C-alpha positions as protocol buffer text, in pm:
chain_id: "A"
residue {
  index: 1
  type: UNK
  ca { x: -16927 y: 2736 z: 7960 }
}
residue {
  index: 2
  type: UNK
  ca { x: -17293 y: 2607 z: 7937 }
}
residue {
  index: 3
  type: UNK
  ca { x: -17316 y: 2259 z: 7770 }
}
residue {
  index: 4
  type: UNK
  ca { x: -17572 y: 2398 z: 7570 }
}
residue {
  index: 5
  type: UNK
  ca { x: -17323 y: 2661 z: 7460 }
}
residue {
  index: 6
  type: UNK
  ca { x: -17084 y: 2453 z: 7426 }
}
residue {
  index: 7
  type: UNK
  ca { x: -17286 y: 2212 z: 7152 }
}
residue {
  index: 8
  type: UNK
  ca { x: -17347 y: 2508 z: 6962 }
}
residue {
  index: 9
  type: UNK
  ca { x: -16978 y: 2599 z: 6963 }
}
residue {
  index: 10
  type: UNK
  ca { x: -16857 y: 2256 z: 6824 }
}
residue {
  index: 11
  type: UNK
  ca { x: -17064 y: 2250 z: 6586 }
}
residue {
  index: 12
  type: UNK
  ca { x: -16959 y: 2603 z: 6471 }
}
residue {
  index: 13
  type: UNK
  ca { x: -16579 y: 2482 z: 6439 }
}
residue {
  index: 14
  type: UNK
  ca { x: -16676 y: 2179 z: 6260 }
}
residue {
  index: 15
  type: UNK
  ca { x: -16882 y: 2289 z: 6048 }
}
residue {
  index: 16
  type: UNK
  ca { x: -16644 y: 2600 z: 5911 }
}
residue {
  index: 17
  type: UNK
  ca { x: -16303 y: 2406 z: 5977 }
}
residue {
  index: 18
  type: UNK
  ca { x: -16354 y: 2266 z: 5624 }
}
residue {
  index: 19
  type: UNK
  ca { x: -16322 y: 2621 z: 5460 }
}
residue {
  index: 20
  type: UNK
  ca { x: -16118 y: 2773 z: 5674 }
}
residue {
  index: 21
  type: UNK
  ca { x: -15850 y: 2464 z: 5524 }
}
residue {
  index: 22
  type: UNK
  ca { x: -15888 y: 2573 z: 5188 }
}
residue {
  index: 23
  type: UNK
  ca { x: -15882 y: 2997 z: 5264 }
}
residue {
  index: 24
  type: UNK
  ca { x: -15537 y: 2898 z: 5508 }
}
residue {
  index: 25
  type: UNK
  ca { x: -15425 y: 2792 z: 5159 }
}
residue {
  index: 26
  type: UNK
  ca { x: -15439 y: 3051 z: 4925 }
}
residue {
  index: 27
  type: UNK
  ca { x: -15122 y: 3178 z: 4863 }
}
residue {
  index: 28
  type: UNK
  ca { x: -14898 y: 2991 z: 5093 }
}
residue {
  index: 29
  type: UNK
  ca { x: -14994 y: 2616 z: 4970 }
}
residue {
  index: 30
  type: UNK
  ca { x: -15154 y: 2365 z: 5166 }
}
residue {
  index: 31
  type: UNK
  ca { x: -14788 y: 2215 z: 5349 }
}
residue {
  index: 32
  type: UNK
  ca { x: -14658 y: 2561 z: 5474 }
}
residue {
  index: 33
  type: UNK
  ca { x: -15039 y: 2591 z: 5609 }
}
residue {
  index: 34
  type: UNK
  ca { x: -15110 y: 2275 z: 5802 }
}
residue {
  index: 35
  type: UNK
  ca { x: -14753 y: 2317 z: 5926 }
}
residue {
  index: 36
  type: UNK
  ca { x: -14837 y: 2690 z: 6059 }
}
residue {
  index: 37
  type: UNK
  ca { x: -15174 y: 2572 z: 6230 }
}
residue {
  index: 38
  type: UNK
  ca { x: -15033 y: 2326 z: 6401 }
}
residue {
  index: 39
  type: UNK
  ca { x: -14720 y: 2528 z: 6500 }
}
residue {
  index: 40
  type: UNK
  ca { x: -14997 y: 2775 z: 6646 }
}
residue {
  index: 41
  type: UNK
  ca { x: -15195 y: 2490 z: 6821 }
}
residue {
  index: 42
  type: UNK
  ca { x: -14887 y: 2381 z: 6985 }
}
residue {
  index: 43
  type: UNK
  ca { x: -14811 y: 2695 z: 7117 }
}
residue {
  index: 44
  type: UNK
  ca { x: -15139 y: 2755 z: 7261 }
}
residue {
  index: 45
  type: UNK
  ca { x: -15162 y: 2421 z: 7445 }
}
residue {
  index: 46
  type: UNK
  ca { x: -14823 y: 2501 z: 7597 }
}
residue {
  index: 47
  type: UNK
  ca { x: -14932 y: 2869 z: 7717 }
}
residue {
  index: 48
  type: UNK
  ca { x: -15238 y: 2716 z: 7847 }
}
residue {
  index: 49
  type: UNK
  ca { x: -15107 y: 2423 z: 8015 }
}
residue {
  index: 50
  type: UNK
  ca { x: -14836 y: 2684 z: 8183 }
}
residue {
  index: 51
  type: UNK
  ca { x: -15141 y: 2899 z: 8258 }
}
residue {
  index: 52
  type: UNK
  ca { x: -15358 y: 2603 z: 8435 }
}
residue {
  index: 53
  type: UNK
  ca { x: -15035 y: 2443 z: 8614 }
}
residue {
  index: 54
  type: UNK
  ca { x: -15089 y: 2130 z: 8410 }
}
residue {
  index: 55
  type: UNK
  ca { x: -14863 y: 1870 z: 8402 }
}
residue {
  index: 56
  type: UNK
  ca { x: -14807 y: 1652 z: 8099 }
}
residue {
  index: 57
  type: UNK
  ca { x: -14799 y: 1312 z: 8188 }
}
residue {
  index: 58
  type: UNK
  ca { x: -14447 y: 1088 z: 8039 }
}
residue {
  index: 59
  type: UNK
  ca { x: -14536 y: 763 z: 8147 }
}
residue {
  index: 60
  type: UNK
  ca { x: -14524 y: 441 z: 7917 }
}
residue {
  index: 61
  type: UNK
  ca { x: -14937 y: 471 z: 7821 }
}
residue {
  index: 62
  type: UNK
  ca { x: -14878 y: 889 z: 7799 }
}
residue {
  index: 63
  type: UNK
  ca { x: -14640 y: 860 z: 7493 }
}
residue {
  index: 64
  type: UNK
  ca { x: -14774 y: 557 z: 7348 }
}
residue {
  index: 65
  type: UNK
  ca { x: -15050 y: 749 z: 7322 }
}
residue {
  index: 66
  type: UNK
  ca { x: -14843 y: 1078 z: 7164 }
}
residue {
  index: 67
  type: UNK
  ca { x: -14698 y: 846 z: 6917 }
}
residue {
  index: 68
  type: UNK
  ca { x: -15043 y: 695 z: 6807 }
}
residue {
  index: 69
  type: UNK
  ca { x: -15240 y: 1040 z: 6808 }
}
residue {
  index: 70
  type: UNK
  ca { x: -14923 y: 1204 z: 6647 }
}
residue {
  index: 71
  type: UNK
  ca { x: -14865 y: 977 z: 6377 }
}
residue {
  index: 72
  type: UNK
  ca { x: -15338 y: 975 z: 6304 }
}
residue {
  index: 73
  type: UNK
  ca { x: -15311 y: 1359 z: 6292 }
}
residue {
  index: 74
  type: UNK
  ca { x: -15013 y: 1390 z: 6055 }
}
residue {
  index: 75
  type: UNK
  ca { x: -15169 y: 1117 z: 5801 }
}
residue {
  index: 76
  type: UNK
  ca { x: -15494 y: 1276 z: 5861 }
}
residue {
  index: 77
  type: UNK
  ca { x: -15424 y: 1619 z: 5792 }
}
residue {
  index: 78
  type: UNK
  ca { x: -15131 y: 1595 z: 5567 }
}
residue {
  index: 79
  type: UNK
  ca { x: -15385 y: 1425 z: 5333 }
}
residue {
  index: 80
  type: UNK
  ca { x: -15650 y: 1647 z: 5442 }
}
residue {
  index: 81
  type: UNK
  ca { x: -15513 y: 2001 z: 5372 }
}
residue {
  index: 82
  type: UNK
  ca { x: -15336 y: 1806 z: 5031 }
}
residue {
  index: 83
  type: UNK
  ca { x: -15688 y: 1689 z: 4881 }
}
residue {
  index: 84
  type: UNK
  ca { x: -15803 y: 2071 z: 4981 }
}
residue {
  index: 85
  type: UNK
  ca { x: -15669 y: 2170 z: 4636 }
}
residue {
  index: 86
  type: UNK
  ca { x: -15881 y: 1967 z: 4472 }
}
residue {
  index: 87
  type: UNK
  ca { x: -16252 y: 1912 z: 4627 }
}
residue {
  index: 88
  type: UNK
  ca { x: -16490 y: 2176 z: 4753 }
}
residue {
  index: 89
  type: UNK
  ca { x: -16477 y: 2226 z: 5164 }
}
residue {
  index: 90
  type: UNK
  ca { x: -16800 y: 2103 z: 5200 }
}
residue {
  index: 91
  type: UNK
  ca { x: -16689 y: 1726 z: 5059 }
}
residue {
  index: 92
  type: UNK
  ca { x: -16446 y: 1743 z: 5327 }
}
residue {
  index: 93
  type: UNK
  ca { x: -16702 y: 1790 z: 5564 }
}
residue {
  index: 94
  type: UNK
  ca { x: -16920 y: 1548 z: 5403 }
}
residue {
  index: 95
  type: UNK
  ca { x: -16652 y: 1249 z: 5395 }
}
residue {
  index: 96
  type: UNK
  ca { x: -16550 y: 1340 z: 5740 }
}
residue {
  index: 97
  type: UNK
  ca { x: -16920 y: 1274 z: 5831 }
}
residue {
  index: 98
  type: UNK
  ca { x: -16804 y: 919 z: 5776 }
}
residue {
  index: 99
  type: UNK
  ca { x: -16551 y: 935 z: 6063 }
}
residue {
  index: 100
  type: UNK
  ca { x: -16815 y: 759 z: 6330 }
}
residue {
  index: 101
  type: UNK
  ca { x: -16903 y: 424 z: 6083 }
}
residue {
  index: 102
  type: UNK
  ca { x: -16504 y: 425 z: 6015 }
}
residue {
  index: 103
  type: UNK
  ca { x: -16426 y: 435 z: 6359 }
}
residue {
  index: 104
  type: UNK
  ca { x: -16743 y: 197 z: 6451 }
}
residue {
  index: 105
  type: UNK
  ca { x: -16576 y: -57 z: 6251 }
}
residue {
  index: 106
  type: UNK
  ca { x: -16215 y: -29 z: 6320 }
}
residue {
  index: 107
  type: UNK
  ca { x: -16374 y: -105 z: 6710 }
}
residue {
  index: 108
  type: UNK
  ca { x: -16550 y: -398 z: 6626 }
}
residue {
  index: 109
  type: UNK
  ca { x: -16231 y: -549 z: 6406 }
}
residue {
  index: 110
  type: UNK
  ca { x: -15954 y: -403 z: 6703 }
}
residue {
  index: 111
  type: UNK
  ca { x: -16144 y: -377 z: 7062 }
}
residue {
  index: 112
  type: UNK
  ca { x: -16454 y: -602 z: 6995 }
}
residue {
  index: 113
  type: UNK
  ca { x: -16628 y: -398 z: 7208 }
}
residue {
  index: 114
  type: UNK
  ca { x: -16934 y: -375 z: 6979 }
}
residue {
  index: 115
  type: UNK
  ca { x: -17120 y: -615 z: 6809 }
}
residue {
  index: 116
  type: UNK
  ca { x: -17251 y: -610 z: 6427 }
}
residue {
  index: 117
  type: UNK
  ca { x: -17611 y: -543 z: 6474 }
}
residue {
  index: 118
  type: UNK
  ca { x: -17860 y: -593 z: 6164 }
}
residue {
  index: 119
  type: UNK
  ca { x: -17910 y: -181 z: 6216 }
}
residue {
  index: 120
  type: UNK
  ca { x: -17501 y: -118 z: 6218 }
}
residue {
  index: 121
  type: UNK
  ca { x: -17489 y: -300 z: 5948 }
}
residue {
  index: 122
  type: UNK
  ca { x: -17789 y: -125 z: 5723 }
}
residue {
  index: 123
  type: UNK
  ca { x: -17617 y: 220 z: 5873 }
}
residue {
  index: 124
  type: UNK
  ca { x: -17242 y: 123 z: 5753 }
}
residue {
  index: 125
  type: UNK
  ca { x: -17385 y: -26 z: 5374 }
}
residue {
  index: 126
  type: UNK
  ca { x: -17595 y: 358 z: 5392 }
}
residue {
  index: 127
  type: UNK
  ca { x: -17293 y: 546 z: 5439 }
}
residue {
  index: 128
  type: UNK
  ca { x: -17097 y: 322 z: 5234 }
}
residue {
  index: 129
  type: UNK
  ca { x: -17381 y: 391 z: 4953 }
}
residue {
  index: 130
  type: UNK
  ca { x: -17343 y: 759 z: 5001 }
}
residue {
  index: 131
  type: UNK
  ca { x: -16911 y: 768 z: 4959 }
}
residue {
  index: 132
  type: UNK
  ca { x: -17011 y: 586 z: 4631 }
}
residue {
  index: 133
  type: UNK
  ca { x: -17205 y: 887 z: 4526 }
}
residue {
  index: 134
  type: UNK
  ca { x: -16965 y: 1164 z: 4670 }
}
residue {
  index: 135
  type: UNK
  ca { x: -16714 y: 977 z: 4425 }
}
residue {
  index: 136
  type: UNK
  ca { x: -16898 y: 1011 z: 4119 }
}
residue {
  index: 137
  type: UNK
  ca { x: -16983 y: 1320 z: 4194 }
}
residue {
  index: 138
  type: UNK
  ca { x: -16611 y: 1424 z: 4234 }
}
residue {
  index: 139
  type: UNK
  ca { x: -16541 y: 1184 z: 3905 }
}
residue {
  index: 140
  type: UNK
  ca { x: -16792 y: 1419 z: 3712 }
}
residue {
  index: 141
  type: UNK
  ca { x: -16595 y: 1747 z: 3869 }
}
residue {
  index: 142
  type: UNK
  ca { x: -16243 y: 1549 z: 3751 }
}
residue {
  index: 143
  type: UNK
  ca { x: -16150 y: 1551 z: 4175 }
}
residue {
  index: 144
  type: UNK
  ca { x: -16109 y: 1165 z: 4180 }
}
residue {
  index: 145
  type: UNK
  ca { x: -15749 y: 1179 z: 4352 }
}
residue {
  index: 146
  type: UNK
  ca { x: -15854 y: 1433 z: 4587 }
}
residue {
  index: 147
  type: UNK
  ca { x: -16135 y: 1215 z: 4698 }
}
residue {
  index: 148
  type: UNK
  ca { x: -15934 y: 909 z: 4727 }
}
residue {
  index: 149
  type: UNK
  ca { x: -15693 y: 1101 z: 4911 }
}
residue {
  index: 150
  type: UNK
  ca { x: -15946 y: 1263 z: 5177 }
}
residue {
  index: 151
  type: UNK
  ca { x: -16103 y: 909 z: 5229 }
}
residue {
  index: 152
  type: UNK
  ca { x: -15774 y: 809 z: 5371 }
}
residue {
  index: 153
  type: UNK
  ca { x: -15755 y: 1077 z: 5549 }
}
residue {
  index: 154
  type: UNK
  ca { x: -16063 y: 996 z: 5739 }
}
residue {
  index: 155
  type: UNK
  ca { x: -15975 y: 632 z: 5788 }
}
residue {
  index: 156
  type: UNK
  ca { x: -15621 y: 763 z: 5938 }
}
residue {
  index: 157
  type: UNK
  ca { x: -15850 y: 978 z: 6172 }
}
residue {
  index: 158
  type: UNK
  ca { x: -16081 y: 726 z: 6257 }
}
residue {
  index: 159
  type: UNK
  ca { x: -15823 y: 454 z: 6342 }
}
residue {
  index: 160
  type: UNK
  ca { x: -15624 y: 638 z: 6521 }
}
residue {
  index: 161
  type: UNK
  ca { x: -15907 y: 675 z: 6748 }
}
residue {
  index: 162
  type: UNK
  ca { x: -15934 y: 309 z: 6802 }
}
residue {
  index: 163
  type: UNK
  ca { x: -15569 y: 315 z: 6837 }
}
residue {
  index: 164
  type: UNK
  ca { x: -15587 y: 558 z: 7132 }
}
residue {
  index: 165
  type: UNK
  ca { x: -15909 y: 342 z: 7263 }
}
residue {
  index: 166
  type: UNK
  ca { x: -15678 y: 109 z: 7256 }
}
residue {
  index: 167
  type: UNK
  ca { x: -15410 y: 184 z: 7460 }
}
residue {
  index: 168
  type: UNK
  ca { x: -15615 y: 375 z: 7738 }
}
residue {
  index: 169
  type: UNK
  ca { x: -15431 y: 703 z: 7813 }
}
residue {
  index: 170
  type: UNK
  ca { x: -15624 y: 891 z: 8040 }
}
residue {
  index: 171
  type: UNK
  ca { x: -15442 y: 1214 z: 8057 }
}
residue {
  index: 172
  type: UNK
  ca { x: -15578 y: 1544 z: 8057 }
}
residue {
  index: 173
  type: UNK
  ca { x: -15725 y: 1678 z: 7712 }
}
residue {
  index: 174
  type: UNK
  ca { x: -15492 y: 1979 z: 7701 }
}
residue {
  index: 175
  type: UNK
  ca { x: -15196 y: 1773 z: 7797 }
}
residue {
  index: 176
  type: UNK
  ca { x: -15282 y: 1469 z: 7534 }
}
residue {
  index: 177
  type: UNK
  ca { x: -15338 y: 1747 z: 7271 }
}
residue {
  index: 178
  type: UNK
  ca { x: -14988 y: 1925 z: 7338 }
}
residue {
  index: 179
  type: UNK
  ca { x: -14789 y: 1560 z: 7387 }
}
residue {
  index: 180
  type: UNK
  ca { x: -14952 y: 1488 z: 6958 }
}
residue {
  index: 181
  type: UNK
  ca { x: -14852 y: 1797 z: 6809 }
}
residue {
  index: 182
  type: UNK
  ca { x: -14538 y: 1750 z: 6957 }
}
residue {
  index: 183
  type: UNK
  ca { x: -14506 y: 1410 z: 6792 }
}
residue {
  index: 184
  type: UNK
  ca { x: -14690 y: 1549 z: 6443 }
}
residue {
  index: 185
  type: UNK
  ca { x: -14520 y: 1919 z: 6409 }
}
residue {
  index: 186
  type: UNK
  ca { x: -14186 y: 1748 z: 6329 }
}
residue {
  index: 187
  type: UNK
  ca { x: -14333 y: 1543 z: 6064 }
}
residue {
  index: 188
  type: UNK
  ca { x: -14523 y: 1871 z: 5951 }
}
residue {
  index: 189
  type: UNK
  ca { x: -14229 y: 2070 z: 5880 }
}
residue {
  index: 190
  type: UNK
  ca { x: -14042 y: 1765 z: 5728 }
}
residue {
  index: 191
  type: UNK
  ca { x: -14335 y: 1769 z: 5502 }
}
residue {
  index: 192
  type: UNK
  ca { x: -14349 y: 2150 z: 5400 }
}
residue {
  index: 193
  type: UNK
  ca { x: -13952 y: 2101 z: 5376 }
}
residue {
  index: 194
  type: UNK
  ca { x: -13938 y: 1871 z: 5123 }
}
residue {
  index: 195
  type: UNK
  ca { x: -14266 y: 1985 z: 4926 }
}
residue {
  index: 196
  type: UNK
  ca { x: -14171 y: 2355 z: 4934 }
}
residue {
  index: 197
  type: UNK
  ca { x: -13929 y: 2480 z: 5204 }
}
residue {
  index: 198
  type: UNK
  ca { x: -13968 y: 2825 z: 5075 }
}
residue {
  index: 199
  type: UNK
  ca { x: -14143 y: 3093 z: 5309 }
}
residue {
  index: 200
  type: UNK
  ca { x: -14402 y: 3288 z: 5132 }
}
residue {
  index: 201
  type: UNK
  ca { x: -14308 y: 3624 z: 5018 }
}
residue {
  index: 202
  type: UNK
  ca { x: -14634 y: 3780 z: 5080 }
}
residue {
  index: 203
  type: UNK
  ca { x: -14938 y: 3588 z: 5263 }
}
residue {
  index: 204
  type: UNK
  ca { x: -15302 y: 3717 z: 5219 }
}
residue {
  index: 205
  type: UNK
  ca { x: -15485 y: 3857 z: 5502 }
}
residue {
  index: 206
  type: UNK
  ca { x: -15763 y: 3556 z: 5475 }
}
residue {
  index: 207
  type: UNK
  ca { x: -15457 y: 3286 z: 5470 }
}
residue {
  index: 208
  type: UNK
  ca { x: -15314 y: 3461 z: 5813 }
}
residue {
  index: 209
  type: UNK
  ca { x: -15731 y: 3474 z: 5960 }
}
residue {
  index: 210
  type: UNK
  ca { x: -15826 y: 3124 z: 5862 }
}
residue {
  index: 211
  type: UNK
  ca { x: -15481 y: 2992 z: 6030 }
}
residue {
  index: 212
  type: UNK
  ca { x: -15497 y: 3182 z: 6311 }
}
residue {
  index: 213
  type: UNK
  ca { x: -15892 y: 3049 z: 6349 }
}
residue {
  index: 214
  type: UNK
  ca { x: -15802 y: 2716 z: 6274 }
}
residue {
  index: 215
  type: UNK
  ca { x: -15460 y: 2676 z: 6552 }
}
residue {
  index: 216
  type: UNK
  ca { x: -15679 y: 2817 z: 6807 }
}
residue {
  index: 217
  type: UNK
  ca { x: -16025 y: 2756 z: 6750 }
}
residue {
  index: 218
  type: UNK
  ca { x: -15988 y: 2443 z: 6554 }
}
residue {
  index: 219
  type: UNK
  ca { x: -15700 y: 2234 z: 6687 }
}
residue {
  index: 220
  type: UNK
  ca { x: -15723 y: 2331 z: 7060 }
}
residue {
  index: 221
  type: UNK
  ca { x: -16105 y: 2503 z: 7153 }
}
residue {
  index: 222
  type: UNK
  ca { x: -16290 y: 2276 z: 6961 }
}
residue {
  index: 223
  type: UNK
  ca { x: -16090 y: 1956 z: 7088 }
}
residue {
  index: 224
  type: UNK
  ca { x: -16093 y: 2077 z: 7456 }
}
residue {
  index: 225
  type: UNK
  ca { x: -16460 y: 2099 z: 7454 }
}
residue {
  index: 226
  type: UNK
  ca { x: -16530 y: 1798 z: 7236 }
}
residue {
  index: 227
  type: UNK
  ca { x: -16409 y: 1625 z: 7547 }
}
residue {
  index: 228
  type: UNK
  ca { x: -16635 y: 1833 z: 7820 }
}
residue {
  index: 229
  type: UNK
  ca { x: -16930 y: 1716 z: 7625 }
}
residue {
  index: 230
  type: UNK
  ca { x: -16785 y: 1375 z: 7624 }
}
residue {
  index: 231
  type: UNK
  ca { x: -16807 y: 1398 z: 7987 }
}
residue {
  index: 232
  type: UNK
  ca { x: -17128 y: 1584 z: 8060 }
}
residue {
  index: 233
  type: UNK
  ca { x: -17359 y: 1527 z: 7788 }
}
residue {
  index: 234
  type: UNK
  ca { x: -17533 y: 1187 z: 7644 }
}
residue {
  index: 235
  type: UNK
  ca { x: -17364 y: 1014 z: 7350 }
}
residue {
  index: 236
  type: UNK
  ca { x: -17666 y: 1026 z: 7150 }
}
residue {
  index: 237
  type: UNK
  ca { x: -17708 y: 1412 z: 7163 }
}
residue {
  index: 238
  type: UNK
  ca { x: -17338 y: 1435 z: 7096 }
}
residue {
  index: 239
  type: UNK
  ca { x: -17408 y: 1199 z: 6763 }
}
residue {
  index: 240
  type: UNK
  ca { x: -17595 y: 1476 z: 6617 }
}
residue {
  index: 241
  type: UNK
  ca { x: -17324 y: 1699 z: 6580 }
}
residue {
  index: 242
  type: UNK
  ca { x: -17221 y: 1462 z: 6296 }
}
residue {
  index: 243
  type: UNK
  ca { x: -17542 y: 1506 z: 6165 }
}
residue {
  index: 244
  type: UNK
  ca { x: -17555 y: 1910 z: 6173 }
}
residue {
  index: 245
  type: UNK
  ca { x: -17165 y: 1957 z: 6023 }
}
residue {
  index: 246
  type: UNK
  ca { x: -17182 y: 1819 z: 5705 }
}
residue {
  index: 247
  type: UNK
  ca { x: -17514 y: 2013 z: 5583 }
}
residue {
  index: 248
  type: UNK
  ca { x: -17398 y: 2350 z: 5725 }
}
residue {
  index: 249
  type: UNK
  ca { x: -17056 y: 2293 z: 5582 }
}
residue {
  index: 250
  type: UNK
  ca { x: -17202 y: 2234 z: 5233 }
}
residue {
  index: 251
  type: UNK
  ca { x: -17441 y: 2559 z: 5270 }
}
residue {
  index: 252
  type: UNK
  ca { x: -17125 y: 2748 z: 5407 }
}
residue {
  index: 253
  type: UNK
  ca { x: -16921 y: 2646 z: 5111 }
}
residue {
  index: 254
  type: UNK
  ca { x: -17211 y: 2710 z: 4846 }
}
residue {
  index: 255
  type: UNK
  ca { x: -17269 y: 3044 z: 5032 }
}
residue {
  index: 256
  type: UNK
  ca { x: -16922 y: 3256 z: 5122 }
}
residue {
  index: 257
  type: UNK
  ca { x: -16727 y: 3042 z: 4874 }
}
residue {
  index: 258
  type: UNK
  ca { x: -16903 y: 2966 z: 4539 }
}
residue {
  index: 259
  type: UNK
  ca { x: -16841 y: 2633 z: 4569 }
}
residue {
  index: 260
  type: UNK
  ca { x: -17070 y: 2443 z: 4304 }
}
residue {
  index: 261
  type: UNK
  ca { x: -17257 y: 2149 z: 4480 }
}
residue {
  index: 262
  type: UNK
  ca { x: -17377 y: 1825 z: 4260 }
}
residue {
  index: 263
  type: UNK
  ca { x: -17675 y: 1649 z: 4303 }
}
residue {
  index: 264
  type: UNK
  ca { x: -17472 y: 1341 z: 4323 }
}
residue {
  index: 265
  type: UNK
  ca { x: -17353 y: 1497 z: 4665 }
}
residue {
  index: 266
  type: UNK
  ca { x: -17637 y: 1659 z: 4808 }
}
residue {
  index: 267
  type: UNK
  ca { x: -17809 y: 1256 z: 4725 }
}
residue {
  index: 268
  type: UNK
  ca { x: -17422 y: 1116 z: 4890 }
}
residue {
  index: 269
  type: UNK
  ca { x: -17474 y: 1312 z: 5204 }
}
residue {
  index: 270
  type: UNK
  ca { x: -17840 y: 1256 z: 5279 }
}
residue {
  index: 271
  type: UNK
  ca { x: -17721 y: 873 z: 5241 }
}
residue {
  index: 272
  type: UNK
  ca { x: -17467 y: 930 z: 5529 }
}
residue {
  index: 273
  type: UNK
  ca { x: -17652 y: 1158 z: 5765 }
}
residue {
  index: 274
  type: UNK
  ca { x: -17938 y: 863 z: 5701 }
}
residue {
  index: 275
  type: UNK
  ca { x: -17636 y: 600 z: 5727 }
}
residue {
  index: 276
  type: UNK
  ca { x: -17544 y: 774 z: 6090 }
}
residue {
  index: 277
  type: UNK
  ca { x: -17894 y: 769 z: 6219 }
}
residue {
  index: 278
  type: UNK
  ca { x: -17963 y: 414 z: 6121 }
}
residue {
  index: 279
  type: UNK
  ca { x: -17618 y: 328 z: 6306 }
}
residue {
  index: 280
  type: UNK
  ca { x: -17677 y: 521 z: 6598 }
}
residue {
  index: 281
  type: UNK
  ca { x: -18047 y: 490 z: 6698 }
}
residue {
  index: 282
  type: UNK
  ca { x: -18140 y: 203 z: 6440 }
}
residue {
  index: 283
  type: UNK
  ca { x: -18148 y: -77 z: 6740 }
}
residue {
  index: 284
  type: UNK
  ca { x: -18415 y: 177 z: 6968 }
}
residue {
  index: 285
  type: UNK
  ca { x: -18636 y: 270 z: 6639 }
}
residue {
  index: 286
  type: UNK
  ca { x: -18621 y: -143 z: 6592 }
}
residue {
  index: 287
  type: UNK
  ca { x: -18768 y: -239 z: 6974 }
}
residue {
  index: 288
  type: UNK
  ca { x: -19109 y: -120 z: 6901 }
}
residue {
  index: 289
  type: UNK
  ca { x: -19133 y: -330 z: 6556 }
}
residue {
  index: 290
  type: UNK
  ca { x: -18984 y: -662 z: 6763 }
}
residue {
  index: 291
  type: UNK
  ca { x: -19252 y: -620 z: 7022 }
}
């Protein structure tokens, strides 16, 4: 696939993976769905790593790396899929748009391998500014829990980042996706098991679609090519797909779901895409001014 393609294709999955979490939903509730995705993600990594003649790596760095990933993806989206019930998809998106100052931060704190630039800064206290306007947004819609929740669940996410950054594992994409969901799917059924453990009787067509799209499209396609562009592309171009997500996942919402958008976060989002841009670029836009 083309880079260009790919771009376009990430940003696709991102931007409807908020939505397709709350349609995966209806019907089955949110535990017996997150479990199901990522019971269909697992499966596809192994058919695909059979298919390839991939070998998962087992050394000491390979499942320290399972365990940290596994343990990030269940707190993530446990929380995630939880919250789903009560905020609109596009907030997910929007607080998920937070993931790169969250992450920026746990790297200074664990790997001090960035410094806390006067731009970095004014981008973090921006996207900071904007959470505190998603939340009383969501206080005015009565989703205060849900938004509490889903701010973990990006801070779970975006630690468990650093925590992979951290130890260093270097295996293949495919392989490091398969070795977490083995690690998470256990903790996924334990947590349908003890918050339901009944199988639906009947699940809608749009529940089966949107889990079906998201084990495939969103747990393995997306990831897989997140990484290519890692690899082939500039970090700055790849920065604007947290830019493009959170707007188009908003309009999506609004448009196929009816999903009723404040001011408050239409004001909380520009504050974050502005908060990104300040974070990311700030220190270039700066050099002219200094000189």
């Amino acid at each position: 696939m083309s880079l260009p393609a790919a771009f376009v294709t990430v940003i696709l999955i991102w931007s409807t993976t908020p939505l397709a979490i709350k349609w995966s939903a209806l019907g089955v509730g949110f535990s017996f769905a997150v479990f199901m995705r990522m019971a269909i993600g697992m499966l596809l990594c192994a058919v695909l790593l059979a298919a390839f003649r991939v070998r998962v790596p087992l050394h000491r760095k390979a499942l320290q790396a399972y365990l940290a990933g596994g343990l990030s993806m269940f707190g993530a989206m446990a929380l995630t899929y939880w919250s789903s019930q009560f905020v609109s998809s596009g907030t997910i998106a929007v607080l998920y748009g937070l993931s790169p100052l969250i992450t920026s931060l746990g790297a200074m704190l664990w790997l001090k391998e960035e410094a806390l630039t006067p731009s970095k800064f004014a981008g973090m206290v921006m996207g900071m500014l904007g959470l505190f306007l998603v939340f009383r947004g969501g206080l005015a819609a009565g989703s205060a829990t849900g938004l509490v929740a889903l701010f973990l669940a990006v801070v779970s996410q975006s630690f468990g980042l650093v925590w992979l950054k951290r130890i260093g594992d270097d295996s293949p994409p495919l392989a490091m996706t398969l070795g977490i969901l083995v690690v998470a799917l256990p903790l996924f059924f334990a947590a349908w098991w003890f918050t339901d453990g009944r199988l639906p009787a009947a699940i809608p067509e749009r529940a089966v679609a949107a889990t079906v799209y998201l084990g495939t499209f969103g747990s393995v396609l997306g990831f897989a090519l997140y990484y290519y562009l890692i690899k082939h592309m500039e970090a700055g171009r790849i920065a604007l797909i947290t830019l493009i997500t959170p707007v188009m996942a908003l309009l999506l919402g609004h448009g196929l779901n009816n999903e009723a958008v404040l001011p408050q976060v239409w004001l909380g989002t520009a504050s974050i895409v502005s908060g990104l841009c300040l974070h990311r670029w700030g220190e270039r836009w700066m050099k002219p001014v200094a000189n």
